[in-house]
GROMACS .gro file of C-alpha atoms in nm:
model
  508
    1MET     CA    1  -2.031  28.945  19.127
    2PRO     CA    2  -2.378  29.012  19.008
    3ASP     CA    3  -2.269  29.353  18.837
    4GLU     CA    4  -2.003  29.169  18.657
    5LEU     CA    5  -2.229  28.898  18.553
    6ALA     CA    6  -2.465  29.153  18.416
    7GLY     CA    7  -2.222  29.257  18.149
    8LEU     CA    8  -2.149  28.918  18.014
    9ASP     CA    9  -2.340  28.732  17.726
   10ALA     CA   10  -2.469  28.386  17.762
   11VAL     CA   11  -2.161  28.243  17.621
   12GLY     CA   12  -1.932  28.430  17.861
   13GLN     CA   13  -2.145  28.326  18.163
   14ALA     CA   14  -2.129  27.958  18.041
   15GLU     CA   15  -1.762  27.983  18.023
   16LEU     CA   16  -1.735  28.087  18.382
   17VAL     CA   17  -1.932  27.772  18.498
   18ARG     CA   18  -1.724  27.543  18.301
   19ALA     CA   19  -1.404  27.708  18.435
   20GLY     CA   20  -1.533  27.665  18.787
   21LYS     CA   21  -1.523  28.043  18.853
   22VAL     CA   22  -1.890  28.059  18.936
   23SER     CA   23  -2.155  27.799  18.996
   24ALA     CA   24  -2.522  27.761  18.846
   25ASP     CA   25  -2.664  27.856  19.195
   26GLU     CA   26  -2.463  28.182  19.170
   27LEU     CA   27  -2.584  28.279  18.812
   28ILE     CA   28  -2.947  28.214  18.906
   29ASP     CA   29  -2.926  28.395  19.226
   30ALA     CA   30  -2.757  28.699  19.073
   31ALA     CA   31  -3.014  28.702  18.776
   32ILE     CA   32  -3.292  28.705  19.027
   33THR     CA   33  -3.146  28.979  19.229
   34ARG     CA   34  -3.107  29.181  18.907
   35LEU     CA   35  -3.462  29.118  18.815
   36GLU     CA   36  -3.611  29.222  19.146
   37GLN     CA   37  -3.404  29.532  19.119
   38ILE     CA   38  -3.473  29.641  18.759
   39ASP     CA   39  -3.824  29.507  18.666
   40PRO     CA   40  -4.029  29.739  18.890
   41GLN     CA   41  -3.898  30.014  18.654
   42LEU     CA   42  -3.973  29.805  18.324
   43ASN     CA   43  -4.249  29.572  18.386
   44ALA     CA   44  -4.081  29.324  18.146
   45VAL     CA   45  -4.143  28.989  18.346
   46ILE     CA   46  -4.506  28.889  18.435
   47HIS     CA   47  -4.455  28.548  18.584
   48ARG     CA   48  -4.156  28.448  18.808
   49ASN     CA   49  -4.031  28.096  18.867
   50PHE     CA   50  -3.764  28.182  19.118
   51GLU     CA   51  -3.789  27.884  19.352
   52ARG     CA   52  -3.801  27.624  19.067
   53ALA     CA   53  -3.508  27.798  18.900
   54ARG     CA   54  -3.307  27.759  19.222
   55ARG     CA   55  -3.377  27.383  19.266
   56GLU     CA   56  -3.302  27.340  18.901
   57ALA     CA   57  -2.977  27.514  18.951
   58ARG     CA   58  -2.876  27.285  19.242
   59SER     CA   59  -2.933  26.972  19.026
   60MET     CA   60  -2.800  27.104  18.705
   61ARG     CA   61  -2.557  26.879  18.510
   62SER     CA   62  -2.234  27.073  18.489
   63GLU     CA   63  -2.144  26.939  18.140
   64ALA     CA   64  -2.456  27.107  17.988
   65PRO     CA   65  -2.335  27.372  17.754
   66PHE     CA   66  -2.510  27.650  17.913
   67CYS     CA   67  -2.532  27.514  18.267
   68GLY     CA   68  -2.705  27.749  18.490
   69VAL     CA   69  -2.747  28.034  18.240
   70PRO     CA   70  -3.069  28.221  18.307
   71ILE     CA   71  -3.340  28.272  18.036
   72LEU     CA   72  -3.674  28.401  18.017
   73PHE     CA   73  -3.951  28.253  17.791
   74LYS     CA   74  -4.204  28.469  17.601
   75ASP     CA   75  -4.581  28.423  17.714
   76ILE     CA   76  -4.700  28.341  17.358
   77ALA     CA   77  -4.638  28.093  17.052
   78ALA     CA   78  -4.371  27.832  17.129
   79GLY     CA   79  -4.276  27.958  17.476
   80ASN     CA   80  -4.512  27.718  17.635
   81ARG     CA   81  -4.379  27.499  17.924
   82ALA     CA   82  -4.622  27.224  18.068
   83GLY     CA   83  -4.800  27.365  18.378
   84ASP     CA   84  -4.674  27.731  18.335
   85PRO     CA   85  -4.916  28.009  18.294
   86TYR     CA   86  -4.973  28.077  17.930
   87HIS     CA   87  -5.184  28.380  17.846
   88TRP     CA   88  -5.085  28.537  17.513
   89GLY     CA   89  -5.125  28.881  17.675
   90THR     CA   90  -5.502  28.835  17.715
   91ARG     CA   91  -5.734  28.900  18.007
   92PHE     CA   92  -5.946  28.592  17.936
   93LEU     CA   93  -5.667  28.359  17.968
   94ARG     CA   94  -5.518  28.528  18.268
   95ASP     CA   95  -5.858  28.532  18.442
   96ALA     CA   96  -5.896  28.157  18.386
   97ASP     CA   97  -5.551  28.091  18.523
   98TYR     CA   98  -5.488  27.904  18.197
   99ARG     CA   99  -5.178  27.677  18.202
  100ALA     CA  100  -4.974  27.526  17.910
  101PRO     CA  101  -5.086  27.174  17.842
  102GLY     CA  102  -4.748  27.071  17.702
  103THR     CA  103  -4.388  27.184  17.640
  104SER     CA  104  -4.263  27.313  17.304
  105HIS     CA  105  -3.969  27.152  17.136
  106LEU     CA  106  -3.797  27.488  17.146
  107VAL     CA  107  -3.830  27.520  17.525
  108GLN     CA  108  -3.721  27.187  17.577
  109LYS     CA  109  -3.407  27.221  17.368
  110PHE     CA  110  -3.316  27.544  17.582
  111LEU     CA  111  -3.372  27.326  17.892
  112ASP     CA  112  -3.177  27.050  17.777
  113ALA     CA  113  -2.879  27.280  17.687
  114GLY     CA  114  -2.864  27.377  18.069
  115PHE     CA  115  -3.050  27.707  18.047
  116ILE     CA  116  -3.267  27.785  18.349
  117ASP     CA  117  -3.599  27.935  18.316
  118ILE     CA  118  -3.667  28.221  18.575
  119GLY     CA  119  -3.992  28.353  18.430
  120ARG     CA  120  -4.213  28.456  18.148
  121THR     CA  121  -4.203  28.792  17.959
  122ASN     CA  122  -4.479  29.046  17.875
  123VAL     CA  123  -4.647  29.061  17.539
  124PRO     CA  124  -4.902  29.261  17.363
  125GLU     CA  125  -5.268  29.109  17.344
  126LEU     CA  126  -5.245  28.792  17.096
  127GLY     CA  127  -4.905  28.941  16.992
  128ALA     CA  128  -5.079  29.173  16.745
  129TRP     CA  129  -4.900  29.519  16.823
  130ALA     CA  130  -4.566  29.658  16.788
  131THR     CA  131  -4.589  29.788  17.128
  132THR     CA  132  -4.607  29.572  17.460
  133GLU     CA  133  -4.886  29.736  17.631
  134PRO     CA  134  -5.164  29.480  17.698
  135ASP     CA  135  -5.460  29.562  17.910
  136ALA     CA  136  -5.395  29.227  18.112
  137TYR     CA  137  -5.040  29.324  18.238
  138GLY     CA  138  -4.978  29.691  18.160
  139PRO     CA  139  -4.692  29.833  17.957
  140THR     CA  140  -4.336  29.734  17.938
  141ARG     CA  141  -4.097  30.025  17.937
  142ASN     CA  142  -3.790  30.106  17.725
  143PRO     CA  143  -3.476  30.077  17.930
  144TRP     CA  144  -3.332  30.367  17.732
  145ASN     CA  145  -3.626  30.603  17.815
  146THR     CA  146  -3.922  30.464  18.031
  147GLU     CA  147  -4.149  30.712  17.852
  148TYR     CA  148  -4.109  30.498  17.533
  149ALA     CA  149  -4.230  30.164  17.423
  150SER     CA  150  -4.006  29.862  17.410
  151GLY     CA  151  -4.174  29.725  17.094
  152GLY     CA  152  -4.360  29.422  17.034
  153SER     CA  153  -4.456  29.133  17.043
  154SER     CA  154  -4.114  29.047  17.202
  155GLY     CA  155  -4.119  29.357  17.399
  156GLY     CA  156  -4.073  29.210  17.746
  157ALA     CA  157  -3.802  28.986  17.631
  158ALA     CA  158  -3.610  29.268  17.473
  159ALA     CA  159  -3.633  29.508  17.766
  160ALA     CA  160  -3.514  29.226  18.004
  161VAL     CA  161  -3.229  29.155  17.785
  162ALA     CA  162  -3.121  29.530  17.696
  163SER     CA  163  -3.135  29.595  18.087
  164GLY     CA  164  -2.903  29.312  18.183
  165MET     CA  165  -3.156  29.108  18.382
  166VAL     CA  166  -3.080  28.805  18.163
  167PRO     CA  167  -2.821  28.762  17.883
  168LEU     CA  168  -3.092  28.644  17.630
  169ALA     CA  169  -3.459  28.559  17.604
  170HIS     CA  170  -3.681  28.361  17.385
  171ALA     CA  171  -3.859  28.571  17.121
  172SER     CA  172  -4.074  28.515  16.810
  173ASP     CA  173  -4.141  28.691  16.499
  174GLY     CA  174  -4.456  28.686  16.286
  175GLY     CA  175  -4.419  29.032  16.119
  176GLY     CA  176  -4.114  29.186  16.287
  177SER     CA  177  -4.169  29.088  16.654
  178ILE     CA  178  -3.795  28.984  16.704
  179ARG     CA  179  -3.630  29.257  16.498
  180ASN     CA  180  -3.881  29.540  16.617
  181PRO     CA  181  -3.812  29.537  16.984
  182ALA     CA  182  -3.445  29.441  16.936
  183SER     CA  183  -3.432  29.769  16.761
  184GLN     CA  184  -3.610  29.965  16.991
  185CYS     CA  185  -3.431  29.837  17.277
  186GLY     CA  186  -3.075  29.846  17.118
  187ILE     CA  187  -2.991  29.467  17.107
  188VAL     CA  188  -2.948  29.187  16.849
  189GLY     CA  189  -3.239  29.015  16.702
  190LEU     CA  190  -3.231  28.744  16.436
  191LYS     CA  191  -3.529  28.610  16.258
  192PRO     CA  192  -3.431  28.262  16.136
  193SER     CA  193  -3.552  28.104  15.797
  194ARG     CA  194  -3.885  27.957  15.779
  195GLY     CA  195  -3.850  27.596  15.896
  196ARG     CA  196  -3.514  27.655  16.066
  197VAL     CA  197  -3.664  27.613  16.420
  198SER     CA  198  -3.957  27.385  16.515
  199VAL     CA  199  -4.276  27.554  16.633
  200GLY     CA  200  -4.413  27.215  16.761
  201PRO     CA  201  -4.575  27.018  16.889
  202GLU     CA  202  -4.860  27.217  17.028
  203SER     CA  203  -4.834  27.506  16.757
  204SER     CA  204  -4.886  27.440  16.391
  205ASP     CA  205  -4.676  27.521  16.112
  206ALA     CA  206  -4.975  27.665  15.952
  207MET     CA  207  -5.028  27.921  16.240
  208TRP     CA  208  -5.015  28.268  16.087
  209ALA     CA  209  -4.968  28.070  15.744
  210GLY     CA  210  -4.605  28.008  15.832
  211LEU     CA  211  -4.519  28.382  15.866
  212ALA     CA  212  -4.403  28.328  16.233
  213ALA     CA  213  -4.046  28.218  16.331
  214GLU     CA  214  -3.899  28.142  16.679
  215LEU     CA  215  -3.557  28.229  16.832
  216ALA     CA  216  -3.425  28.486  17.081
  217VAL     CA  217  -3.303  28.838  17.146
  218THR     CA  218  -2.948  28.874  17.264
  219ARG     CA  219  -2.672  29.116  17.336
  220SER     CA  220  -2.407  28.969  17.110
  221VAL     CA  221  -2.389  28.790  16.764
  222ARG     CA  222  -2.199  28.501  16.914
  223ASP     CA  223  -2.484  28.441  17.144
  224THR     CA  224  -2.725  28.450  16.845
  225ALA     CA  225  -2.528  28.201  16.662
  226ALA     CA  226  -2.480  27.973  16.963
  227VAL     CA  227  -2.864  27.942  17.040
  228LEU     CA  228  -2.938  27.886  16.682
  229ASP     CA  229  -2.711  27.585  16.689
  230LEU     CA  230  -2.892  27.458  17.002
  231VAL     CA  231  -3.243  27.494  16.882
  232SER     CA  232  -3.242  27.459  16.505
  233GLY     CA  233  -3.329  27.138  16.311
  234PRO     CA  234  -3.635  26.955  16.237
  235MET     CA  235  -3.872  26.758  16.481
  236PRO     CA  236  -4.118  26.476  16.402
  237GLY     CA  237  -4.406  26.612  16.208
  238ASP     CA  238  -4.252  26.937  16.080
  239THR     CA  239  -4.387  27.032  15.724
  240VAL     CA  240  -4.126  27.277  15.650
  241VAL     CA  241  -3.745  27.204  15.706
  242ALA     CA  242  -3.485  27.463  15.600
  243PRO     CA  243  -3.152  27.360  15.432
  244THR     CA  244  -2.894  27.194  15.683
  245PRO     CA  245  -2.602  27.416  15.736
  246THR     CA  246  -2.261  27.315  15.637
  247ARG     CA  247  -2.111  27.383  15.974
  248PRO     CA  248  -2.211  27.502  16.318
  249TYR     CA  249  -2.315  27.863  16.317
  250ARG     CA  250  -2.089  27.956  16.608
  251GLU     CA  251  -1.800  27.894  16.353
  252GLU     CA  252  -1.957  28.162  16.122
  253VAL     CA  253  -1.873  28.430  16.393
  254GLY     CA  254  -1.532  28.563  16.294
  255ALA     CA  255  -1.510  28.366  15.947
  256ASP     CA  256  -1.431  28.574  15.670
  257PRO     CA  257  -1.751  28.633  15.444
  258GLY     CA  258  -1.533  28.718  15.132
  259ARG     CA  259  -1.635  29.004  14.913
  260LEU     CA  260  -2.010  29.043  14.903
  261ARG     CA  261  -2.242  29.231  14.662
  262ILE     CA  262  -2.473  29.419  14.896
  263GLY     CA  263  -2.781  29.635  14.815
  264PHE     CA  264  -2.917  29.886  15.045
  265VAL     CA  265  -3.215  30.115  15.066
  266ALA     CA  266  -3.242  30.401  15.318
  267GLU     CA  267  -3.575  30.541  15.192
  268PHE     CA  268  -3.896  30.407  15.038
  269PRO     CA  269  -3.854  30.406  14.656
  270THR     CA  270  -4.012  30.711  14.485
  271ASN     CA  271  -4.303  30.500  14.340
  272ALA     CA  272  -4.371  30.323  14.681
  273GLY     CA  273  -4.717  30.495  14.696
  274GLU     CA  274  -4.795  30.424  14.322
  275ALA     CA  275  -4.819  30.040  14.355
  276GLU     CA  276  -5.181  29.907  14.273
  277PHE     CA  277  -5.343  29.620  14.446
  278PRO     CA  278  -5.318  29.319  14.252
  279ALA     CA  279  -5.638  29.267  14.056
  280GLU     CA  280  -5.685  28.920  14.198
  281ALA     CA  281  -5.705  29.092  14.538
  282LEU     CA  282  -5.985  29.324  14.468
  283PRO     CA  283  -6.278  29.094  14.544
  284MET     CA  284  -6.109  28.978  14.855
  285LEU     CA  285  -6.045  29.340  14.949
  286GLY     CA  286  -6.406  29.426  14.877
  287ARG     CA  287  -6.534  29.145  15.125
  288PHE     CA  288  -6.278  29.264  15.394
  289VAL     CA  289  -6.414  29.626  15.383
  290GLU     CA  290  -6.782  29.494  15.395
  291ALA     CA  291  -6.689  29.270  15.710
  292LEU     CA  292  -6.530  29.584  15.872
  293GLY     CA  293  -6.807  29.822  15.778
  294PHE     CA  294  -6.554  30.094  15.689
  295VAL     CA  295  -6.227  30.165  15.489
  296PRO     CA  296  -5.928  30.182  15.707
  297ASP     CA  297  -5.691  30.477  15.648
  298THR     CA  298  -5.357  30.399  15.522
  299PRO     CA  299  -5.061  30.609  15.671
  300THR     CA  300  -4.822  30.771  15.431
  301ALA     CA  301  -4.517  30.567  15.361
  302SER     CA  302  -4.212  30.745  15.490
  303VAL     CA  303  -3.877  30.685  15.676
  304HIS     CA  304  -3.748  30.890  15.962
  305PRO     CA  305  -3.424  31.081  15.860
  306GLU     CA  306  -3.229  30.929  16.150
  307CYS     CA  307  -3.330  30.566  16.057
  308SER     CA  308  -3.208  30.653  15.697
  309THR     CA  309  -2.881  30.786  15.826
  310ALA     CA  310  -2.817  30.465  16.010
  311VAL     CA  311  -2.856  30.273  15.696
  312MET     CA  312  -2.613  30.512  15.510
  313ARG     CA  313  -2.355  30.479  15.767
  314THR     CA  314  -2.395  30.095  15.777
  315ALA     CA  315  -2.341  30.094  15.401
  316GLU     CA  316  -2.026  30.305  15.422
  317LEU     CA  317  -1.900  30.067  15.691
  318LEU     CA  318  -1.959  29.762  15.483
  319GLU     CA  319  -1.775  29.922  15.187
  320GLU     CA  320  -1.484  29.990  15.413
  321LEU     CA  321  -1.492  29.618  15.523
  322GLY     CA  322  -1.416  29.535  15.168
  323HIS     CA  323  -1.780  29.477  15.018
  324ASP     CA  324  -1.926  29.602  14.698
  325VAL     CA  325  -2.215  29.800  14.825
  326GLU     CA  326  -2.476  29.969  14.595
  327PRO     CA  327  -2.836  30.127  14.635
  328SER     CA  328  -3.077  29.847  14.528
  329PHE     CA  329  -3.401  29.715  14.643
  330PRO     CA  330  -3.625  29.431  14.548
  331ALA     CA  331  -3.922  29.608  14.400
  332PRO     CA  332  -4.189  29.373  14.508
  333VAL     CA  333  -4.122  29.487  14.874
  334VAL     CA  334  -4.354  29.786  14.795
  335ALA     CA  335  -4.596  29.611  14.555
  336GLY     CA  336  -4.897  29.586  14.779
  337ALA     CA  337  -4.826  29.216  14.917
  338GLY     CA  338  -4.936  29.337  15.259
  339VAL     CA  339  -5.297  29.321  15.137
  340PHE     CA  340  -5.242  28.939  15.120
  341VAL     CA  341  -5.137  28.926  15.485
  342VAL     CA  342  -5.447  29.067  15.650
  343PRO     CA  343  -5.689  28.764  15.572
  344LEU     CA  344  -5.431  28.511  15.690
  345LEU     CA  345  -5.377  28.696  16.017
  346ALA     CA  346  -5.737  28.755  16.081
  347CYS     CA  347  -5.819  28.390  16.001
  348SER     CA  348  -5.544  28.267  16.236
  349GLN     CA  349  -5.652  28.497  16.517
  350ALA     CA  350  -6.019  28.392  16.477
  351ASN     CA  351  -5.916  28.030  16.488
  352PHE     CA  352  -5.700  28.070  16.807
  353VAL     CA  353  -5.980  28.264  16.988
  354GLU     CA  354  -6.246  27.995  16.893
  355ARG     CA  355  -6.014  27.727  17.000
  356MET     CA  356  -5.945  27.887  17.330
  357GLY     CA  357  -6.324  27.944  17.383
  358VAL     CA  358  -6.371  27.567  17.360
  359THR     CA  359  -6.080  27.503  17.597
  360LEU     CA  360  -6.224  27.747  17.842
  361GLY     CA  361  -6.582  27.631  17.806
  362ARG     CA  362  -6.742  27.977  17.677
  363PRO     CA  363  -6.735  28.173  17.386
  364ILE     CA  364  -6.472  28.454  17.370
  365GLY     CA  365  -6.623  28.788  17.255
  366GLU     CA  366  -6.604  29.162  17.218
  367ALA     CA  367  -6.570  29.229  17.601
  368ASP     CA  368  -6.267  29.006  17.620
  369MET     CA  369  -6.010  29.183  17.423
  370ASP     CA  370  -5.922  29.533  17.284
  371ALA     CA  371  -6.122  29.688  17.036
  372ASP     CA  372  -5.883  29.638  16.728
  373ASN     CA  373  -5.819  29.281  16.825
  374TRP     CA  374  -6.187  29.222  16.843
  375LEU     CA  375  -6.236  29.362  16.475
  376ILE     CA  376  -5.953  29.163  16.336
  377THR     CA  377  -6.123  28.831  16.497
  378HIS     CA  378  -6.457  28.956  16.351
  379VAL     CA  379  -6.316  28.977  16.007
  380GLY     CA  380  -6.145  28.645  16.030
  381GLN     CA  381  -6.461  28.475  16.135
  382ARG     CA  382  -6.626  28.604  15.831
  383THR     CA  383  -6.336  28.545  15.572
  384MET     CA  384  -6.425  28.310  15.283
  385GLY     CA  385  -6.206  28.001  15.225
  386SER     CA  386  -6.165  28.132  14.865
  387ASP     CA  387  -6.012  28.453  15.004
  388TYR     CA  388  -5.771  28.269  15.225
  389LEU     CA  389  -5.656  28.081  14.915
  390THR     CA  390  -5.624  28.401  14.714
  391ALA     CA  391  -5.399  28.545  15.003
  392LEU     CA  392  -5.186  28.231  14.996
  393SER     CA  393  -5.147  28.251  14.621
  394GLY     CA  394  -5.059  28.617  14.631
  395LEU     CA  395  -4.787  28.565  14.892
  396ASN     CA  396  -4.631  28.287  14.702
  397THR     CA  397  -4.623  28.522  14.405
  398PHE     CA  398  -4.468  28.788  14.585
  399THR     CA  399  -4.201  28.539  14.733
  400ARG     CA  400  -4.098  28.409  14.403
  401SER     CA  401  -4.056  28.768  14.271
  402MET     CA  402  -3.854  28.874  14.575
  403ALA     CA  403  -3.621  28.557  14.545
  404ALA     CA  404  -3.527  28.672  14.189
  405TRP     CA  405  -3.324  28.998  14.319
  406TRP     CA  406  -3.093  28.756  14.508
  407GLU     CA  407  -3.066  28.527  14.209
  408ASN     CA  408  -2.969  28.819  14.015
  409GLY     CA  409  -2.622  28.845  14.204
  410PHE     CA  410  -2.691  29.013  14.537
  411ASP     CA  411  -2.573  28.847  14.868
  412LEU     CA  412  -2.747  29.066  15.125
  413LEU     CA  413  -2.987  29.370  15.153
  414VAL     CA  414  -2.951  29.629  15.414
  415THR     CA  415  -3.262  29.829  15.520
  416PRO     CA  416  -3.385  30.023  15.823
  417THR     CA  417  -3.527  29.792  16.071
  418LEU     CA  418  -3.818  30.042  16.148
  419THR     CA  419  -3.952  30.334  15.952
  420ASP     CA  420  -3.940  30.535  16.265
  421LEU     CA  421  -3.785  30.592  16.619
  422PRO     CA  422  -3.933  30.409  16.914
  423PRO     CA  423  -4.280  30.545  16.974
  424ARG     CA  424  -4.397  30.694  17.326
  425LEU     CA  425  -4.596  30.457  17.535
  426GLY     CA  426  -4.963  30.480  17.421
  427ALA     CA  427  -4.893  30.596  17.070
  428LEU     CA  428  -4.965  30.238  16.918
  429ARG     CA  429  -5.220  30.140  17.170
  430PRO     CA  430  -5.568  30.049  17.022
  431ASP     CA  431  -5.819  30.325  17.035
  432PRO     CA  432  -6.200  30.239  17.024
  433GLY     CA  433  -6.258  30.600  16.867
  434LYS     CA  434  -6.019  30.518  16.578
  435PRO     CA  435  -6.076  30.158  16.467
  436LEU     CA  436  -5.782  29.993  16.323
  437ASP     CA  437  -5.568  30.307  16.327
  438ALA     CA  438  -5.305  30.166  16.563
  439TRP     CA  439  -5.311  29.841  16.353
  440MET     CA  440  -5.253  30.036  16.024
  441ARG     CA  441  -4.974  30.242  16.191
  442THR     CA  442  -4.813  29.933  16.329
  443ALA     CA  443  -4.802  29.781  15.984
  444SER     CA  444  -4.624  30.105  15.842
  445LEU     CA  445  -4.375  30.088  16.118
  446LEU     CA  446  -4.285  29.740  16.013
  447ALA     CA  447  -4.289  29.808  15.643
  448PHE     CA  448  -3.933  29.669  15.596
  449THR     CA  449  -3.965  29.359  15.834
  450ILE     CA  450  -4.298  29.205  15.720
  451PRO     CA  451  -4.191  29.138  15.366
  452PHE     CA  452  -3.933  28.874  15.502
  453ASN     CA  453  -4.194  28.694  15.716
  454ILE     CA  454  -4.395  28.657  15.393
  455THR     CA  455  -4.076  28.520  15.215
  456GLY     CA  456  -3.939  28.320  15.497
  457GLN     CA  457  -3.591  28.468  15.455
  458PRO     CA  458  -3.355  28.529  15.753
  459ALA     CA  459  -3.312  28.871  15.867
  460ILE     CA  460  -3.135  29.021  16.158
  461SER     CA  461  -3.164  29.368  16.334
  462LEU     CA  462  -2.837  29.504  16.467
  463PRO     CA  463  -2.819  29.811  16.699
  464VAL     CA  464  -2.598  30.071  16.528
  465GLY     CA  465  -2.684  30.396  16.660
  466LEU     CA  466  -2.857  30.629  16.889
  467SER     CA  467  -3.097  30.900  16.784
  468GLU     CA  468  -3.042  31.265  16.889
  469SER     CA  469  -3.301  31.196  17.161
  470GLY     CA  470  -3.097  30.888  17.292
  471LEU     CA  471  -3.321  30.620  17.147
  472PRO     CA  472  -3.171  30.316  16.974
  473ILE     CA  473  -3.177  30.275  16.601
  474GLY     CA  474  -3.141  29.944  16.443
  475VAL     CA  475  -3.059  29.827  16.072
  476GLN     CA  476  -3.181  29.516  15.913
  477LEU     CA  477  -2.958  29.271  15.709
  478VAL     CA  478  -3.149  29.033  15.502
  479ALA     CA  479  -3.004  28.713  15.326
  480GLY     CA  480  -3.146  28.469  15.089
  481TYR     CA  481  -3.347  28.173  15.221
  482GLY     CA  482  -3.143  27.939  15.436
  483ARG     CA  483  -2.839  28.171  15.449
  484GLU     CA  484  -2.812  28.247  15.826
  485ASP     CA  485  -2.437  28.161  15.791
  486LEU     CA  486  -2.374  28.459  15.561
  487LEU     CA  487  -2.591  28.696  15.785
  488LEU     CA  488  -2.394  28.596  16.096
  489ARG     CA  489  -2.049  28.641  15.924
  490VAL     CA  490  -2.140  29.011  15.823
  491ALA     CA  491  -2.310  29.088  16.168
  492ALA     CA  492  -1.998  28.956  16.345
  493GLN     CA  493  -1.803  29.193  16.120
  494ILE     CA  494  -2.020  29.496  16.198
  495GLU     CA  495  -1.990  29.418  16.553
  496GLY     CA  496  -1.620  29.372  16.550
  497ALA     CA  497  -1.581  29.708  16.391
  498GLY     CA  498  -1.738  29.846  16.713
  499ALA     CA  499  -2.045  29.968  16.529
  500LEU     CA  500  -2.290  29.841  16.795
  501ILE     CA  501  -2.416  30.042  17.081
  502GLY     CA  502  -2.365  29.988  17.435
  503ARG     CA  503  -2.588  29.968  17.754
  504PRO     CA  504  -2.901  30.180  17.831
  505PRO     CA  505  -2.938  30.405  18.125
  506ILE     CA  506  -3.143  30.147  18.313
  507HIS     CA  507  -2.900  29.853  18.348
  508ALA     CA  508  -2.781  29.614  18.612
   0.00000   0.00000   0.00000
């Protein structure tokens, strides 16, 4: 039975429980067996809650919609459960055996729905990298090829889901951290609209200036829709609330989206490298460089040919499905908005590090984190309040300009999820000899995901192909703010057309 269960998504496993064909105990025992067999090859799960999970399975209410379905929570952001280890990929929290003081609304909603938590997944230090290779816990490997990265910051979650340990796992996304690992591991990853899923009560809506969103990585579009139904909706004190959907998201899977106008881009526009930094950003940039002590190198913007081909094939499929598809791209994507992201992330990181220092009773310093994270923290500590407000204003201008493209008649945008194929392990790790080189190359890899964290729009990565070397390639679909319904309808169309890839070589 365990091998059969490994091939089922969360909805499929829950249906077996409701039909009396399998018990919650059996689901959990099977998942634990799979994890023990597979994880030594991948290092996706850093904390295991097996005995508690078995106890919870024995006392589970059978009427819960996902009774006994196993889940993993990410060791960062809104993945906190009271009393559990909560380390954000850092050595300083690991060494202090830091435990979460409370449970997030998100985690509680998963638990109330009947999901059973069997462990916590690996993340990069402070969630800052597009690869999951923290000094605290070591690298998570890609189940398609263990010499390659699994993505970040939800790399542990994506590797665990892709390999069949669990049908889905909690994930979060502040610049591509759901979509990037979903693309690298060949699974489905939706970043919902800003305010769709509460990040409280411990986390603040202001963390990362609202760029971060919470949901999950899954193996099916229907699981993504079902989870969104479970965990979406405002909670007391939320300051941003997305528009209420007209019906449950599960009803969008298989629903006719109608004839849509869809734009796509497979390459950077030819003038991508010509965009100048906005004039109001120049003083802020000068102070940023002064705090660093050097000017970081900016990688050349380009898209791997196989990633471009995946977009073109998806555009052709969408046309075959009856949509009007044309090359088009919101110009602001390449207009230098990334410069405004830097001070916001740096300030958020400095604030988190300072708060953890107060909690631990000692200052967190250079020796406590990797070289690049320390540099970013250092810059955040020295960022002026006026620069922070300049950055917020710049992102607001960018968001308004971006929204105009959808208002001008487009329903969806299709882009590469990533600008390159999954990197080898080590390729994006911080190198003290090359300050911020990995950070800048991370930003280049995520050039098509970061803009929609800025705007707060929903975006989904779908695994539509394999490279010549056998590595997954994702494409990204983006909708207007609040239109997850449209994304799910079209994603289900693509899935139903047989366009999504299958299982990796390492799978239960």
